[in-house]
PDB file of C-alpha atoms in Angstrom:
ATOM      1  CA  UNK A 233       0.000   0.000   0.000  1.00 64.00           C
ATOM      2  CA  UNK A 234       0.976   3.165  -1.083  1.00 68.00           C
ATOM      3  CA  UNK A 235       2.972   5.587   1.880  1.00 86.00           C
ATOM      4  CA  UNK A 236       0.851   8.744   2.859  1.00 92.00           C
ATOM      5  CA  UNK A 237       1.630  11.964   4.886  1.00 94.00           C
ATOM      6  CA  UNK A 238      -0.918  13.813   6.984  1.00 96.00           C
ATOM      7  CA  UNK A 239       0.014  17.443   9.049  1.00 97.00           C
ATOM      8  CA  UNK A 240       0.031  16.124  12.756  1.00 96.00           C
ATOM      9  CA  UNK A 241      -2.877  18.613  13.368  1.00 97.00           C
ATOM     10  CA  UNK A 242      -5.354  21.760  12.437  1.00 97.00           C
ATOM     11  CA  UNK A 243      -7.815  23.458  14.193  1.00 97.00           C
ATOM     12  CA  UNK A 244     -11.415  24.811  12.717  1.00 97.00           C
ATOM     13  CA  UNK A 245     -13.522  27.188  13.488  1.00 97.00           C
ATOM     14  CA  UNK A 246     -17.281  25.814  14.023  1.00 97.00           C
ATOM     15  CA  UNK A 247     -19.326  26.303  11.172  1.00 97.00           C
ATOM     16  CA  UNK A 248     -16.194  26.547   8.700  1.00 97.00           C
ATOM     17  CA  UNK A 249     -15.306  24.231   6.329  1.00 97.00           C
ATOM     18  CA  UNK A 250     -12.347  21.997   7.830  1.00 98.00           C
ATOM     19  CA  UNK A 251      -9.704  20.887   4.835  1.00 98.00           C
ATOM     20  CA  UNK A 252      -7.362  17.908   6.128  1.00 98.00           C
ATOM     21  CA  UNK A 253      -4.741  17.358   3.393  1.00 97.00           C
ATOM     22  CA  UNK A 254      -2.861  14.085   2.175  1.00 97.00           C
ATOM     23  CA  UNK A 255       0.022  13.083   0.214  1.00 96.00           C
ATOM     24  CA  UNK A 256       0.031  10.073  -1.237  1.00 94.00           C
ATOM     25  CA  UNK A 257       2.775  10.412  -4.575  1.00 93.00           C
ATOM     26  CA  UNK A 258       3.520   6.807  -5.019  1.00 90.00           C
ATOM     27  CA  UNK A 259      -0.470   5.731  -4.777  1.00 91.00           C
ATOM     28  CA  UNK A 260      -0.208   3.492  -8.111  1.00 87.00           C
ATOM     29  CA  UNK A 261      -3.389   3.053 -10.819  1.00 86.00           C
ATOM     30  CA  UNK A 262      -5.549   0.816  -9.125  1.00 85.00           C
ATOM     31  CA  UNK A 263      -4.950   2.265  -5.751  1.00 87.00           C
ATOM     32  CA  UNK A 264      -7.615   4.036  -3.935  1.00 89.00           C
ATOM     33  CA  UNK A 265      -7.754   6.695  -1.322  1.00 92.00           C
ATOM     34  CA  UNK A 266      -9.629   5.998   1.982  1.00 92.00           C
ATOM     35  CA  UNK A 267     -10.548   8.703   4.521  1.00 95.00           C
ATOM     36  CA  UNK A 268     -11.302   7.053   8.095  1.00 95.00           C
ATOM     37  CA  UNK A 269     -11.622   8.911  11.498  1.00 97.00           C
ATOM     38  CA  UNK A 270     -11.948   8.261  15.274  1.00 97.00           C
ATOM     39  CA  UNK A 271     -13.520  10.022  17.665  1.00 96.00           C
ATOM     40  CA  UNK A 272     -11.990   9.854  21.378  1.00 91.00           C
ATOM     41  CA  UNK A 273     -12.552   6.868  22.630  1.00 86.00           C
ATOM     42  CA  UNK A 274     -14.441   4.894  20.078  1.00 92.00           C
ATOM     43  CA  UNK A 275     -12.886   2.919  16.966  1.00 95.00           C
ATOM     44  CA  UNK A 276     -12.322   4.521  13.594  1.00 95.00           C
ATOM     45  CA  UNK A 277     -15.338   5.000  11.795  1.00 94.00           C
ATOM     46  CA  UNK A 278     -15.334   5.053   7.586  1.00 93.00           C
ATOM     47  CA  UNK A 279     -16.141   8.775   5.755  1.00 95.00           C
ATOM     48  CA  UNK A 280     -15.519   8.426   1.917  1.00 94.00           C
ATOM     49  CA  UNK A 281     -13.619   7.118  -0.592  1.00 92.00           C
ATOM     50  CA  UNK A 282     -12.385   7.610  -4.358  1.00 92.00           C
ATOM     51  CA  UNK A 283     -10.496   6.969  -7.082  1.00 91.00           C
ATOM     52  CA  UNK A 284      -9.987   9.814  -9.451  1.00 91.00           C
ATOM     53  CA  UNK A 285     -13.054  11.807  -9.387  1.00 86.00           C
ATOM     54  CA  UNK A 286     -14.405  14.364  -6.672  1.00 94.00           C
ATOM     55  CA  UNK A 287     -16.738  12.421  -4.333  1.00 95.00           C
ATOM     56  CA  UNK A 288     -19.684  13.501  -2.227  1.00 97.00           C
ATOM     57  CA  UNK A 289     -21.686  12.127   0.200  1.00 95.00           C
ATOM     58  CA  UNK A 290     -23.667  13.177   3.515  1.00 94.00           C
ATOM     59  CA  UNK A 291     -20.408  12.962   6.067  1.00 94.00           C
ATOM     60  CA  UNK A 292     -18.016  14.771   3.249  1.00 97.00           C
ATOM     61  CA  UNK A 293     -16.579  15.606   0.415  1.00 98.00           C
ATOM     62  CA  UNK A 294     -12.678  13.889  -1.173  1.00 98.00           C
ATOM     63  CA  UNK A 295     -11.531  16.228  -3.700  1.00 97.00           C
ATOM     64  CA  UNK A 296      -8.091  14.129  -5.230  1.00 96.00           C
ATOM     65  CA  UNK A 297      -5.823  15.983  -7.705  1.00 96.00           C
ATOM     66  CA  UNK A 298      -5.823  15.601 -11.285  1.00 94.00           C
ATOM     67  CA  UNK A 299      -1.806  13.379 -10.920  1.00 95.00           C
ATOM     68  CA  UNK A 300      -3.564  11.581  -7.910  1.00 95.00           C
ATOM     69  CA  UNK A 301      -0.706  12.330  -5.741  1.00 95.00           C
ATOM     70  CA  UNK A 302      -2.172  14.041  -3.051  1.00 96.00           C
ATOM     71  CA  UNK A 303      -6.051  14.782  -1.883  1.00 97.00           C
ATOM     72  CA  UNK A 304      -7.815  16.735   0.522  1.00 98.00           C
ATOM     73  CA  UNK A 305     -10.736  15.599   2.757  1.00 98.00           C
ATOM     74  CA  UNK A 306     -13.996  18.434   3.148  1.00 98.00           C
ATOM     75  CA  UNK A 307     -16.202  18.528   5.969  1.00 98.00           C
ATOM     76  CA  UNK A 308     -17.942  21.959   4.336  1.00 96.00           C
ATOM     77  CA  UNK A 309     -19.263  22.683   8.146  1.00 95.00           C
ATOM     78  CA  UNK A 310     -17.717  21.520  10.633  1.00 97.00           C
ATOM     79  CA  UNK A 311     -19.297  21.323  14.028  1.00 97.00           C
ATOM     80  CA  UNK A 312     -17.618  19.908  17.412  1.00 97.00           C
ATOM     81  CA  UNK A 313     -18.704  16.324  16.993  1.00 96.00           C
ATOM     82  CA  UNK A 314     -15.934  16.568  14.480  1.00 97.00           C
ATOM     83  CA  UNK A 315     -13.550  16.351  16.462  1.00 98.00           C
ATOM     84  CA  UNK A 316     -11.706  13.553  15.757  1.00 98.00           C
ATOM     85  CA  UNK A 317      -8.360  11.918  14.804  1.00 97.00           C
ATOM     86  CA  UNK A 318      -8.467  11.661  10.645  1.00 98.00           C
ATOM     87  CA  UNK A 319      -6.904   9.130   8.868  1.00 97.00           C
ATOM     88  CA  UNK A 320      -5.952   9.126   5.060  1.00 95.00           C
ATOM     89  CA  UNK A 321      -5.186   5.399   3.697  1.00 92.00           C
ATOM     90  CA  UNK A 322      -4.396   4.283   0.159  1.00 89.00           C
ATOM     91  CA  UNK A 323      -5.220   0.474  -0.973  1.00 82.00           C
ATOM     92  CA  UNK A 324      -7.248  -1.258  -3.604  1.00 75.00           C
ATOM     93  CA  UNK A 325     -11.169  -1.354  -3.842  1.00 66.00           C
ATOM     94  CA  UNK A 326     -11.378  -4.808  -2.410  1.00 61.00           C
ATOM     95  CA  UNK A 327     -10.552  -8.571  -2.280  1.00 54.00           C
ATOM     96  CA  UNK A 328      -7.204  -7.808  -0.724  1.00 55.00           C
ATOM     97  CA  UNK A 329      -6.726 -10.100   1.960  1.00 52.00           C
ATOM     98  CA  UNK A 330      -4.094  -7.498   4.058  1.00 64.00           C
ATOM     99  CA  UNK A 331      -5.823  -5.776   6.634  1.00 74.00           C
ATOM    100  CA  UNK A 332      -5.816  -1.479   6.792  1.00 82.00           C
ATOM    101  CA  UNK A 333      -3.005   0.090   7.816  1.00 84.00           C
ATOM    102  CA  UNK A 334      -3.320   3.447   9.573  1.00 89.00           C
ATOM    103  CA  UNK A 335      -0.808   6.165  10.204  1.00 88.00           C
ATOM    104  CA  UNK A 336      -0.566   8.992  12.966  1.00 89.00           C
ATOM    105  CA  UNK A 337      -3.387  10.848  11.241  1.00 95.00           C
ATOM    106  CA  UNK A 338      -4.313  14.209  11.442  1.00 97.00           C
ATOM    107  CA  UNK A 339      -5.885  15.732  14.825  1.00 97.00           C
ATOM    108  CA  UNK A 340      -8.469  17.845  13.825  1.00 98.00           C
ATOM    109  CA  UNK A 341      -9.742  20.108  16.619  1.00 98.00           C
ATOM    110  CA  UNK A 342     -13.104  22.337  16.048  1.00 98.00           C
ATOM    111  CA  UNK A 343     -13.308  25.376  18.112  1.00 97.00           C
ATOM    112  CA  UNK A 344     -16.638  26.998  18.919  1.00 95.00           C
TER     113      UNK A 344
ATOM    114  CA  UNK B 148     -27.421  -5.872  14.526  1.00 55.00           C
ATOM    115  CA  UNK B 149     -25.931  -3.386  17.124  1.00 72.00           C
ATOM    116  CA  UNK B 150     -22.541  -3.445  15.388  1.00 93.00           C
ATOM    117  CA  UNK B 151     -19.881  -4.670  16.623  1.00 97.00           C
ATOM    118  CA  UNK B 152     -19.572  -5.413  20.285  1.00 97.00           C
ATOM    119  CA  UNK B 153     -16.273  -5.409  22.494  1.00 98.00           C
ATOM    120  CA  UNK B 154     -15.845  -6.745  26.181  1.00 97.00           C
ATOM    121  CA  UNK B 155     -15.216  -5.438  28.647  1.00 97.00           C
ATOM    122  CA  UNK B 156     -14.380  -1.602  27.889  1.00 96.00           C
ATOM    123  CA  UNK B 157     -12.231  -0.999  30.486  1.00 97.00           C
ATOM    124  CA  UNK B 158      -9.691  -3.317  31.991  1.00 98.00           C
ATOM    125  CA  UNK B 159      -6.693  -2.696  35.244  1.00 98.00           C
ATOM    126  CA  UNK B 160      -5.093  -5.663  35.844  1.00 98.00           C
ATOM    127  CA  UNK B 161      -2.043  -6.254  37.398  1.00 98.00           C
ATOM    128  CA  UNK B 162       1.634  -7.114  35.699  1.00 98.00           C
ATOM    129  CA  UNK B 163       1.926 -10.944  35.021  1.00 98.00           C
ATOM    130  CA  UNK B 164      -2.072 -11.866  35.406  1.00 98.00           C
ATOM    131  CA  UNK B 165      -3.896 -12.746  32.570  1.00 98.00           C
ATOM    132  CA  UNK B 166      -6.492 -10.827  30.436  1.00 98.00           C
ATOM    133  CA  UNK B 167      -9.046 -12.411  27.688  1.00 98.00           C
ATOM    134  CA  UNK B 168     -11.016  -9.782  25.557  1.00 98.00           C
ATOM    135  CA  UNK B 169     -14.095 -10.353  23.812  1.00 98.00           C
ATOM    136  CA  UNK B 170     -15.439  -9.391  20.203  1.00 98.00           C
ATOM    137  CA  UNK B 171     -18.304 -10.195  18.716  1.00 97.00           C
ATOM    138  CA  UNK B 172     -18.779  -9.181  15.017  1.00 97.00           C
ATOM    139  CA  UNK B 173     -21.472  -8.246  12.718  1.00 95.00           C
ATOM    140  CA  UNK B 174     -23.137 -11.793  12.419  1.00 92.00           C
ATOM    141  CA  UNK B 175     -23.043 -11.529   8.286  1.00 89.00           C
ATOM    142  CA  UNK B 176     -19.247 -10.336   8.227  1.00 91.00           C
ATOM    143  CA  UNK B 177     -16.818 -13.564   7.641  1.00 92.00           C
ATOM    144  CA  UNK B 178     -13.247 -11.327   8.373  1.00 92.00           C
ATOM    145  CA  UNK B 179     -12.405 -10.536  12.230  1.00 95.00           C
ATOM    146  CA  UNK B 180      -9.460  -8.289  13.005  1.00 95.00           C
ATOM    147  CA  UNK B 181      -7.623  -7.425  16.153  1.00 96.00           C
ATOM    148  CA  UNK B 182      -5.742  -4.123  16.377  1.00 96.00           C
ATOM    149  CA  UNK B 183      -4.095  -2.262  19.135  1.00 96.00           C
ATOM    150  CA  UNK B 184      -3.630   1.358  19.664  1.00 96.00           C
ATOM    151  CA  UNK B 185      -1.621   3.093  22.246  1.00 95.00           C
ATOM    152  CA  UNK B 186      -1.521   6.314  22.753  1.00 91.00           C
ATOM    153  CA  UNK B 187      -1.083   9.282  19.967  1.00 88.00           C
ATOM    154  CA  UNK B 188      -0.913   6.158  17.363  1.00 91.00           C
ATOM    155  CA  UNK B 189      -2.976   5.004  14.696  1.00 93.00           C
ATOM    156  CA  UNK B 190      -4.077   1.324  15.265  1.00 94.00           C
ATOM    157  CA  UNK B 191      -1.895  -1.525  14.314  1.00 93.00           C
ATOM    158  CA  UNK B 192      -2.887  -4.416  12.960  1.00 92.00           C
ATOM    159  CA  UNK B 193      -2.602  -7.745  15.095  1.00 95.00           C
ATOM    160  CA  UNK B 194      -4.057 -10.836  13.245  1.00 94.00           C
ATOM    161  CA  UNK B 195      -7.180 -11.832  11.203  1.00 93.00           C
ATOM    162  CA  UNK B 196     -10.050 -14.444  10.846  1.00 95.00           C
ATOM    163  CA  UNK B 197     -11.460 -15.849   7.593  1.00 92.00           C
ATOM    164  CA  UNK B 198     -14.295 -17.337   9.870  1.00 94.00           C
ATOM    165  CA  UNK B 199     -12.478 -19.462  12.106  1.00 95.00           C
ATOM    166  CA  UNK B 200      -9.555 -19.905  10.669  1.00 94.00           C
ATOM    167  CA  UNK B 201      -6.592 -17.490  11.904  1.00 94.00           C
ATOM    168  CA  UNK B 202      -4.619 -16.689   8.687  1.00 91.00           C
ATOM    169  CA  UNK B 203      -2.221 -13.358   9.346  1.00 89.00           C
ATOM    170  CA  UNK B 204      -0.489 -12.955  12.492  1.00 91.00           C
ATOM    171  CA  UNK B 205       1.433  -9.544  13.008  1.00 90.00           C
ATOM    172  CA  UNK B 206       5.107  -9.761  14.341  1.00 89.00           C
ATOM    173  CA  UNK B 207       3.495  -7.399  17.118  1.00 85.00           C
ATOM    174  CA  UNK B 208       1.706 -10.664  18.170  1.00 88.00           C
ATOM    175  CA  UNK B 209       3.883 -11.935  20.777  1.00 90.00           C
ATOM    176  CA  UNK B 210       3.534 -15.895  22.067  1.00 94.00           C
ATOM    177  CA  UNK B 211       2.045 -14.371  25.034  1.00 97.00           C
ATOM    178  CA  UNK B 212      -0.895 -13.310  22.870  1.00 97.00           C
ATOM    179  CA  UNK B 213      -3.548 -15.925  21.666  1.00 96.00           C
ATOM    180  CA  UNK B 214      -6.262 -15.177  19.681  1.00 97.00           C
ATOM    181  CA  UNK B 215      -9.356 -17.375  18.705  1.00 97.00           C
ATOM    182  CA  UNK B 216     -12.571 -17.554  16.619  1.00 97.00           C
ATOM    183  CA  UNK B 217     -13.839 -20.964  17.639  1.00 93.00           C
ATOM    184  CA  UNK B 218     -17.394 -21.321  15.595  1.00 89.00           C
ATOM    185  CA  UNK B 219     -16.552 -18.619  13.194  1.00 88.00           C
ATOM    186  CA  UNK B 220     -18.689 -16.049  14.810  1.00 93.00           C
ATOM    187  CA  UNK B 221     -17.197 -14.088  17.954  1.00 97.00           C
ATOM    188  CA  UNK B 222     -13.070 -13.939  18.791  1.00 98.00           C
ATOM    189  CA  UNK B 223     -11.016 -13.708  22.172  1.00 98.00           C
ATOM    190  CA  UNK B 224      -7.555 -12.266  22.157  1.00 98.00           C
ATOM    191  CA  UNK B 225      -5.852 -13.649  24.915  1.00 98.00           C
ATOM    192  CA  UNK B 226      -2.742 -11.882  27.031  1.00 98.00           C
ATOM    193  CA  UNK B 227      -0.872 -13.738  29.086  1.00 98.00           C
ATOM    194  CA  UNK B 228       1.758 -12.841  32.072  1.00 97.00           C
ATOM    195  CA  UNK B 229       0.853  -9.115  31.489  1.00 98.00           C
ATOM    196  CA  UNK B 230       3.440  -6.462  31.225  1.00 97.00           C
ATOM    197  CA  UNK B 231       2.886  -2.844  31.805  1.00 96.00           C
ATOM    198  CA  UNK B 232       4.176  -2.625  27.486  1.00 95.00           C
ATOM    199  CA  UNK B 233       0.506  -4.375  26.992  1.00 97.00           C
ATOM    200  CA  UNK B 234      -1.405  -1.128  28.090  1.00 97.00           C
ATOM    201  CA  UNK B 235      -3.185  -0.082  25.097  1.00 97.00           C
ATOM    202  CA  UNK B 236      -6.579   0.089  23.523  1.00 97.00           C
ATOM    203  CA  UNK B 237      -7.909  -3.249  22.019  1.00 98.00           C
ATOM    204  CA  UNK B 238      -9.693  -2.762  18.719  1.00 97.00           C
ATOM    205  CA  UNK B 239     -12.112  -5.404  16.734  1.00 97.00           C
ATOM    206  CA  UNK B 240     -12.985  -5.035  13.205  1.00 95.00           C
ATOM    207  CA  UNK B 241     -14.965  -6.953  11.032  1.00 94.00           C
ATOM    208  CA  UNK B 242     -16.023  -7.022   7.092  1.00 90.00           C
ATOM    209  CA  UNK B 243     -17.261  -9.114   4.555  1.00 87.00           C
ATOM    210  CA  UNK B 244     -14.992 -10.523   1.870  1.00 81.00           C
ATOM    211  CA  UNK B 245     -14.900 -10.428  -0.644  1.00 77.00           C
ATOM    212  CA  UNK B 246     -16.205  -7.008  -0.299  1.00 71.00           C
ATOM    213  CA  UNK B 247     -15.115  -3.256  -0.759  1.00 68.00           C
ATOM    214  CA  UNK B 248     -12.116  -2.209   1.756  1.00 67.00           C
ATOM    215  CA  UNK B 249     -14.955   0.740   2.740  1.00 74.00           C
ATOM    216  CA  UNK B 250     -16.838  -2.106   4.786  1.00 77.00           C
ATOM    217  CA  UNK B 251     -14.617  -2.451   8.018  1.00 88.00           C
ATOM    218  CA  UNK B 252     -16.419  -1.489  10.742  1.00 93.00           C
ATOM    219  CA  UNK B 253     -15.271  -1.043  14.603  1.00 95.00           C
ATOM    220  CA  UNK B 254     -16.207  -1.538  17.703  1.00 97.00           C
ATOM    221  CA  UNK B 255     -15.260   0.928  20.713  1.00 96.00           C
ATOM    222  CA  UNK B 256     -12.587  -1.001  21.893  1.00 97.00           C
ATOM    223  CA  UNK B 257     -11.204  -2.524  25.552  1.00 98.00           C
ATOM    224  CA  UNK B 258      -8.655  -0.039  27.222  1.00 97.00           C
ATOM    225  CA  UNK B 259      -6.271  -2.352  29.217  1.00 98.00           C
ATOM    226  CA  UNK B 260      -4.183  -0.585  31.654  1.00 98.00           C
ATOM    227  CA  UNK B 261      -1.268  -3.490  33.488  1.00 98.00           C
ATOM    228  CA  UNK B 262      -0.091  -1.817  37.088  1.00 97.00           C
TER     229      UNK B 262
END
């Protein structure tokens, strides 16, 4: 699975849209980007995923760069629920028998 | 289905008892997976179940650690001779497979503390 590198932490202001960036520049073709988070004390819970095209659903929105090397997770307002450890992973769509592997993740802290 | 389920939450013991966790898994989902998380970490992966059989062990899997999925359905992870090293959360996963790598889902985990 492809390497990626998330800033330790950010901070948001409630009711802004939070951005949490990731580099991934060795994700290879079939490869797909995975955004996961946890809150405190409860186990990671799945947001989105994507390939190549901008993705959307209720929790958020992936927008992934045109050379795939690095994308950036939307939560277009964020409230204090969100915050929450966020975790960028890069693997295949499915039938891989190797389990997810997480990094450090990004600390995202909302601020009222 | 309530998801999946981990006992206990919370667990002190002291160095060189021994601790069995609990998991029980979505009841359609065929892959259980163990993780453990210490602090300021991301989870790291411990072993796996395709139903009862145990086919990836992690190098982070000691012989002190045992883990089993006897009927295919729920999973212990086993610690023996504790040592204060072992304090860490205790995650369970499952999923379906063959299925898309969007479908793990997690329970809330066992916090073991060893004094």
């Amino acid at each position: 699975d492809a390497k990626t590198t998330q800033p330790t932490s950010m901070d948001c202001a409630e009711g802004r849209a939070a951005n949490l960036p990731c580099n991934h520049s060795t994700i290879s073709g079939n490869e797909y980007v995975y955004w996961y988070r946890q809150i405190h004390s409860q186990g990671p819970q799945y947001i989105i995923h994507g390939l190549k095209n901008n993705e959307t659903n209720e929790m958020a929105s992936l927008i992934i760069t045109e050379d795939r090397k690095s994308s950036t997770l939307i939560l277009p307002h964020a409230t204090l629920r969100d915050t929450a450890v966020y975790y960028c992973i890069v693997r295949g769509l499915s039938g891989s028998a190797r389990q997810l592997t997480f990094g450090s993740g990004t600390q995202l802290t909302v601020l009222p | 289905d309530t998801g999946v389920s981990q006992n206990p939450r919370h667990k002190i013991t002291k160095r060189g008892q021994n601790v069995t966790f609990r998991c029980d898994p979505i009841s359609e989902h065929n892959r259980l997976y163990w993780y453990r998380q210490t602090l300021g970490q991301g989870p790291e992966f411990l072993t796996y179940f395709q139903n009862e059989a145990q086919l990836e062990k992690s190098r982070l899997l000691s012989d002190r650690f045992s883990a089993e999925r006897p009927k295919g359905s729920f999973s212990t992870l086993e610690i023996q001779r504790t040592e204060q090293g072992d304090s860490a959360m205790y995650l369970c996963a499952s999923r379906y497979d063959p299925g898309p790598n969007y479908g793990y889902t997690f329970g809330s985990g066992t916090r073991l503390t060893v004094v």
